[in-house]
Amino acid sequence: MSVFGKADLARLRSFYPGQPGLLNHRLVGHELLTLEALVELGRQMPPASVEYNAGDLPIGVDPGAIGATGLSIEETIRGIEECGSWMVLKHVERVPAYAALLEAVLGEIAPVVEPATGEMLTHQGFIFISSPGAVTPFHMDPEHNILLQIRGRKTMNIFPGDASVVPDELHEAYHAGSHRNLPWRADFAALGVGFELAPGDAVHVPVKRPHWVRNGAEPSISFSITWRSHWSYQEADARGMNRLIRKWGLQPAAPAPFPRANAGKAYAYRAIRKARTLGRTA
């Protein structure tokens, strides 16, 4: 059984890679995406691949202010209806059954994605399990991403990716290791578009587009399929080069938007990074 129909692939083609948009999928009820299956998956994941968060977070929050929930993986998943938390199982492709599922889904969209952004690189899967009303704070991610809603409802609020929302310095700091969470201002609210997701819905989130999520009135399971492209890696390395240029007292231009390449700055930064690595190991 295919996960996406022909009409959904056509819709994806119409807005990929630069715009968010809704799709439908057929993974609801899949045996690997039930709560019981996710308890077992959690047991197989290394601790660094499981992130726990309280659910009653503000839209904008300093990551240093987020405390541990004190719950185990199994306690969080089995008690997700009342524990007031959200968690993410990261890089589920480490487990063979989930790797096969991820590859099957990405394989279906490859004929749409690869003509636009080239080879799909660094395939990764993330599973989110959220309590009723839980908030995932305002943040951005470096991957091309489609979030598939499996159980429950949530609203994905997606914002423009320009400097009025995320200044260039924050992009540069992010690629230097800063946390994904972003500062939030109340006036941003009017700039976002809310995508209402029910089981069987999916949303495409473009690279580095800031977003935040509010869960609905029942527990939620979502499956995020992600990949990188040569363009997304060039954008990241161009940001790294701009950070260096800014330290030199200059004001660099932001990386060019897709489909223009950022090869010059990216290759320069990669050369500097390689030279520094060789210098440390010499």
PDB file of N, CA, C and O in Angstrom, residues 94-136:
ATOM      1  N   ARG A  94      17.721   4.086  13.417  1.00  0.00           N
ATOM      2  CA  ARG A  94      18.709   3.180  14.004  1.00  0.00           C
ATOM      3  C   ARG A  94      18.123   1.791  14.248  1.00  0.00           C
ATOM      4  O   ARG A  94      18.865   0.818  14.419  1.00  0.00           O
ATOM      5  N   VAL A  95      16.807   1.709  14.323  1.00  0.00           N
ATOM      6  CA  VAL A  95      16.124   0.431  14.545  1.00  0.00           C
ATOM      7  C   VAL A  95      15.648  -0.080  13.177  1.00  0.00           C
ATOM      8  O   VAL A  95      14.933   0.624  12.467  1.00  0.00           O
ATOM      9  N   PRO A  96      16.051  -1.289  12.768  1.00  0.00           N
ATOM     10  CA  PRO A  96      15.820  -1.736  11.389  1.00  0.00           C
ATOM     11  C   PRO A  96      14.387  -1.602  10.888  1.00  0.00           C
ATOM     12  O   PRO A  96      14.170  -1.175   9.746  1.00  0.00           O
ATOM     13  N   ALA A  97      13.400  -1.959  11.687  1.00  0.00           N
ATOM     14  CA  ALA A  97      12.019  -1.894  11.206  1.00  0.00           C
ATOM     15  C   ALA A  97      11.618  -0.451  10.886  1.00  0.00           C
ATOM     16  O   ALA A  97      10.913  -0.189   9.901  1.00  0.00           O
ATOM     17  N   TYR A  98      12.070   0.487  11.702  1.00  0.00           N
ATOM     18  CA  TYR A  98      11.730   1.890  11.478  1.00  0.00           C
ATOM     19  C   TYR A  98      12.552   2.471  10.325  1.00  0.00           C
ATOM     20  O   TYR A  98      12.067   3.339   9.595  1.00  0.00           O
ATOM     21  N   ALA A  99      13.780   1.977  10.162  1.00  0.00           N
ATOM     22  CA  ALA A  99      14.570   2.385   8.996  1.00  0.00           C
ATOM     23  C   ALA A  99      13.868   1.974   7.713  1.00  0.00           C
ATOM     24  O   ALA A  99      13.797   2.754   6.745  1.00  0.00           O
ATOM     25  N   ALA A 100      13.321   0.756   7.698  1.00  0.00           N
ATOM     26  CA  ALA A 100      12.621   0.292   6.500  1.00  0.00           C
ATOM     27  C   ALA A 100      11.379   1.130   6.227  1.00  0.00           C
ATOM     28  O   ALA A 100      11.087   1.472   5.070  1.00  0.00           O
ATOM     29  N   LEU A 101      10.646   1.478   7.286  1.00  0.00           N
ATOM     30  CA  LEU A 101       9.455   2.318   7.106  1.00  0.00           C
ATOM     31  C   LEU A 101       9.847   3.694   6.575  1.00  0.00           C
ATOM     32  O   LEU A 101       9.235   4.214   5.630  1.00  0.00           O
ATOM     33  N   LEU A 102      10.880   4.298   7.167  1.00  0.00           N
ATOM     34  CA  LEU A 102      11.321   5.613   6.722  1.00  0.00           C
ATOM     35  C   LEU A 102      11.742   5.577   5.255  1.00  0.00           C
ATOM     36  O   LEU A 102      11.348   6.453   4.459  1.00  0.00           O
ATOM     37  N   GLU A 103      12.522   4.570   4.873  1.00  0.00           N
ATOM     38  CA  GLU A 103      12.995   4.490   3.498  1.00  0.00           C
ATOM     39  C   GLU A 103      11.845   4.281   2.522  1.00  0.00           C
ATOM     40  O   GLU A 103      11.858   4.817   1.409  1.00  0.00           O
ATOM     41  N   ALA A 104      10.835   3.526   2.929  1.00  0.00           N
ATOM     42  CA  ALA A 104       9.687   3.313   2.049  1.00  0.00           C
ATOM     43  C   ALA A 104       8.940   4.618   1.789  1.00  0.00           C
ATOM     44  O   ALA A 104       8.554   4.912   0.650  1.00  0.00           O
ATOM     45  N   VAL A 105       8.749   5.402   2.842  1.00  0.00           N
ATOM     46  CA  VAL A 105       8.012   6.658   2.680  1.00  0.00           C
ATOM     47  C   VAL A 105       8.839   7.660   1.873  1.00  0.00           C
ATOM     48  O   VAL A 105       8.320   8.309   0.950  1.00  0.00           O
ATOM     49  N   LEU A 106      10.112   7.793   2.203  1.00  0.00           N
ATOM     50  CA  LEU A 106      10.958   8.724   1.450  1.00  0.00           C
ATOM     51  C   LEU A 106      11.079   8.293  -0.011  1.00  0.00           C
ATOM     52  O   LEU A 106      11.154   9.141  -0.908  1.00  0.00           O
ATOM     53  N   GLY A 107      11.093   6.979  -0.243  1.00  0.00           N
ATOM     54  CA  GLY A 107      11.166   6.493  -1.619  1.00  0.00           C
ATOM     55  C   GLY A 107       9.975   6.928  -2.459  1.00  0.00           C
ATOM     56  O   GLY A 107      10.114   7.175  -3.671  1.00  0.00           O
ATOM     57  N   GLU A 108       8.816   7.036  -1.829  1.00  0.00           N
ATOM     58  CA  GLU A 108       7.625   7.468  -2.572  1.00  0.00           C
ATOM     59  C   GLU A 108       7.718   8.922  -3.020  1.00  0.00           C
ATOM     60  O   GLU A 108       7.215   9.291  -4.084  1.00  0.00           O
ATOM     61  N   ILE A 109       8.347   9.768  -2.199  1.00  0.00           N
ATOM     62  CA  ILE A 109       8.399  11.192  -2.544  1.00  0.00           C
ATOM     63  C   ILE A 109       9.660  11.564  -3.325  1.00  0.00           C
ATOM     64  O   ILE A 109       9.758  12.679  -3.846  1.00  0.00           O
ATOM     65  N   ALA A 110      10.619  10.638  -3.431  1.00  0.00           N
ATOM     66  CA  ALA A 110      11.865  10.945  -4.138  1.00  0.00           C
ATOM     67  C   ALA A 110      11.631  11.446  -5.564  1.00  0.00           C
ATOM     68  O   ALA A 110      12.312  12.386  -6.001  1.00  0.00           O
ATOM     69  N   PRO A 111      10.681  10.889  -6.347  1.00  0.00           N
ATOM     70  CA  PRO A 111      10.479  11.401  -7.703  1.00  0.00           C
ATOM     71  C   PRO A 111       9.998  12.856  -7.745  1.00  0.00           C
ATOM     72  O   PRO A 111      10.137  13.515  -8.779  1.00  0.00           O
ATOM     73  N   VAL A 112       9.454  13.351  -6.638  1.00  0.00           N
ATOM     74  CA  VAL A 112       9.071  14.762  -6.553  1.00  0.00           C
ATOM     75  C   VAL A 112      10.228  15.607  -6.041  1.00  0.00           C
ATOM     76  O   VAL A 112      10.522  16.681  -6.569  1.00  0.00           O
ATOM     77  N   VAL A 113      10.903  15.114  -5.020  1.00  0.00           N
ATOM     78  CA  VAL A 113      11.927  15.890  -4.321  1.00  0.00           C
ATOM     79  C   VAL A 113      13.205  16.036  -5.143  1.00  0.00           C
ATOM     80  O   VAL A 113      13.762  17.136  -5.289  1.00  0.00           O
ATOM     81  N   GLU A 114      13.703  14.923  -5.694  1.00  0.00           N
ATOM     82  CA  GLU A 114      15.031  14.945  -6.287  1.00  0.00           C
ATOM     83  C   GLU A 114      15.139  15.800  -7.551  1.00  0.00           C
ATOM     84  O   GLU A 114      16.177  16.443  -7.761  1.00  0.00           O
ATOM     85  N   PRO A 115      14.107  15.899  -8.396  1.00  0.00           N
ATOM     86  CA  PRO A 115      14.224  16.836  -9.518  1.00  0.00           C
ATOM     87  C   PRO A 115      14.346  18.293  -9.062  1.00  0.00           C
ATOM     88  O   PRO A 115      14.880  19.131  -9.799  1.00  0.00           O
ATOM     89  N   ALA A 116      13.869  18.602  -7.853  1.00  0.00           N
ATOM     90  CA  ALA A 116      13.915  19.982  -7.365  1.00  0.00           C
ATOM     91  C   ALA A 116      15.194  20.277  -6.601  1.00  0.00           C
ATOM     92  O   ALA A 116      15.870  21.281  -6.865  1.00  0.00           O
ATOM     93  N   THR A 117      15.565  19.414  -5.648  1.00  0.00           N
ATOM     94  CA  THR A 117      16.703  19.715  -4.762  1.00  0.00           C
ATOM     95  C   THR A 117      17.810  18.679  -4.832  1.00  0.00           C
ATOM     96  O   THR A 117      18.735  18.715  -4.031  1.00  0.00           O
ATOM     97  N   GLY A 118      17.728  17.754  -5.767  1.00  0.00           N
ATOM     98  CA  GLY A 118      18.799  16.789  -5.925  1.00  0.00           C
ATOM     99  C   GLY A 118      18.692  15.618  -4.967  1.00  0.00           C
ATOM    100  O   GLY A 118      17.654  15.399  -4.328  1.00  0.00           O
ATOM    101  N   GLU A 119      19.770  14.879  -4.844  1.00  0.00           N
ATOM    102  CA  GLU A 119      19.802  13.657  -4.044  1.00  0.00           C
ATOM    103  C   GLU A 119      19.330  13.917  -2.617  1.00  0.00           C
ATOM    104  O   GLU A 119      19.701  14.908  -1.989  1.00  0.00           O
ATOM    105  N   MET A 120      18.508  13.000  -2.109  1.00  0.00           N
ATOM    106  CA  MET A 120      18.045  13.085  -0.724  1.00  0.00           C
ATOM    107  C   MET A 120      19.120  12.496   0.184  1.00  0.00           C
ATOM    108  O   MET A 120      19.435  11.306   0.107  1.00  0.00           O
ATOM    109  N   LEU A 121      19.669  13.335   1.044  1.00  0.00           N
ATOM    110  CA  LEU A 121      20.781  12.952   1.910  1.00  0.00           C
ATOM    111  C   LEU A 121      20.322  12.839   3.357  1.00  0.00           C
ATOM    112  O   LEU A 121      19.321  13.437   3.753  1.00  0.00           O
ATOM    113  N   THR A 122      21.064  12.082   4.170  1.00  0.00           N
ATOM    114  CA  THR A 122      20.894  12.056   5.636  1.00  0.00           C
ATOM    115  C   THR A 122      19.429  11.822   6.024  1.00  0.00           C
ATOM    116  O   THR A 122      18.779  12.665   6.621  1.00  0.00           O
ATOM    117  N   HIS A 123      18.928  10.657   5.683  1.00  0.00           N
ATOM    118  CA  HIS A 123      17.548  10.300   6.004  1.00  0.00           C
ATOM    119  C   HIS A 123      17.417  10.083   7.514  1.00  0.00           C
ATOM    120  O   HIS A 123      18.150   9.285   8.101  1.00  0.00           O
ATOM    121  N   GLN A 124      16.474  10.773   8.136  1.00  0.00           N
ATOM    122  CA  GLN A 124      16.269  10.636   9.578  1.00  0.00           C
ATOM    123  C   GLN A 124      14.783  10.680   9.905  1.00  0.00           C
ATOM    124  O   GLN A 124      14.012  11.379   9.238  1.00  0.00           O
ATOM    125  N   GLY A 125      14.396   9.933  10.946  1.00  0.00           N
ATOM    126  CA  GLY A 125      13.010   9.911  11.388  1.00  0.00           C
ATOM    127  C   GLY A 125      12.894  10.280  12.860  1.00  0.00           C
ATOM    128  O   GLY A 125      13.767   9.925  13.671  1.00  0.00           O
ATOM    129  N   PHE A 126      11.830  10.997  13.209  1.00  0.00           N
ATOM    130  CA  PHE A 126      11.575  11.435  14.572  1.00  0.00           C
ATOM    131  C   PHE A 126      10.110  11.139  14.889  1.00  0.00           C
ATOM    132  O   PHE A 126       9.231  11.417  14.067  1.00  0.00           O
ATOM    133  N   ILE A 127       9.850  10.607  16.075  1.00  0.00           N
ATOM    134  CA  ILE A 127       8.470  10.329  16.490  1.00  0.00           C
ATOM    135  C   ILE A 127       8.160  11.149  17.731  1.00  0.00           C
ATOM    136  O   ILE A 127       8.884  11.066  18.739  1.00  0.00           O
ATOM    137  N   PHE A 128       7.093  11.940  17.654  1.00  0.00           N
ATOM    138  CA  PHE A 128       6.674  12.811  18.740  1.00  0.00           C
ATOM    139  C   PHE A 128       5.450  12.217  19.420  1.00  0.00           C
ATOM    140  O   PHE A 128       4.483  11.829  18.748  1.00  0.00           O
ATOM    141  N   ILE A 129       5.481  12.173  20.744  1.00  0.00           N
ATOM    142  CA  ILE A 129       4.365  11.678  21.549  1.00  0.00           C
ATOM    143  C   ILE A 129       4.030  12.784  22.538  1.00  0.00           C
ATOM    144  O   ILE A 129       4.876  13.188  23.340  1.00  0.00           O
ATOM    145  N   SER A 130       2.799  13.301  22.476  1.00  0.00           N
ATOM    146  CA  SER A 130       2.466  14.534  23.203  1.00  0.00           C
ATOM    147  C   SER A 130       1.183  14.394  24.003  1.00  0.00           C
ATOM    148  O   SER A 130       0.223  13.783  23.549  1.00  0.00           O
ATOM    149  N   SER A 131       1.183  14.992  25.187  1.00  0.00           N
ATOM    150  CA  SER A 131      -0.015  15.044  26.021  1.00  0.00           C
ATOM    151  C   SER A 131      -0.998  16.078  25.487  1.00  0.00           C
ATOM    152  O   SER A 131      -0.628  16.976  24.714  1.00  0.00           O
ATOM    153  N   PRO A 132      -2.267  15.989  25.890  1.00  0.00           N
ATOM    154  CA  PRO A 132      -3.245  17.007  25.495  1.00  0.00           C
ATOM    155  C   PRO A 132      -2.765  18.410  25.856  1.00  0.00           C
ATOM    156  O   PRO A 132      -2.277  18.657  26.963  1.00  0.00           O
ATOM    157  N   GLY A 133      -2.885  19.326  24.912  1.00  0.00           N
ATOM    158  CA  GLY A 133      -2.551  20.722  25.146  1.00  0.00           C
ATOM    159  C   GLY A 133      -1.076  21.047  25.186  1.00  0.00           C
ATOM    160  O   GLY A 133      -0.705  22.214  25.373  1.00  0.00           O
ATOM    161  N   ALA A 134      -0.199  20.065  24.987  1.00  0.00           N
ATOM    162  CA  ALA A 134       1.239  20.313  25.081  1.00  0.00           C
ATOM    163  C   ALA A 134       1.702  21.269  23.988  1.00  0.00           C
ATOM    164  O   ALA A 134       1.192  21.253  22.862  1.00  0.00           O
ATOM    165  N   VAL A 135       2.695  22.092  24.309  1.00  0.00           N
ATOM    166  CA  VAL A 135       3.244  23.075  23.379  1.00  0.00           C
ATOM    167  C   VAL A 135       4.702  22.724  23.074  1.00  0.00           C
ATOM    168  O   VAL A 135       5.501  22.516  23.985  1.00  0.00           O
ATOM    169  N   THR A 136       5.022  22.645  21.784  1.00  0.00           N
ATOM    170  CA  THR A 136       6.410  22.607  21.338  1.00  0.00           C
ATOM    171  C   THR A 136       6.809  24.036  21.009  1.00  0.00           C
ATOM    172  O   THR A 136       6.235  24.643  20.110  1.00  0.00           O
TER     173      THR A 136
END
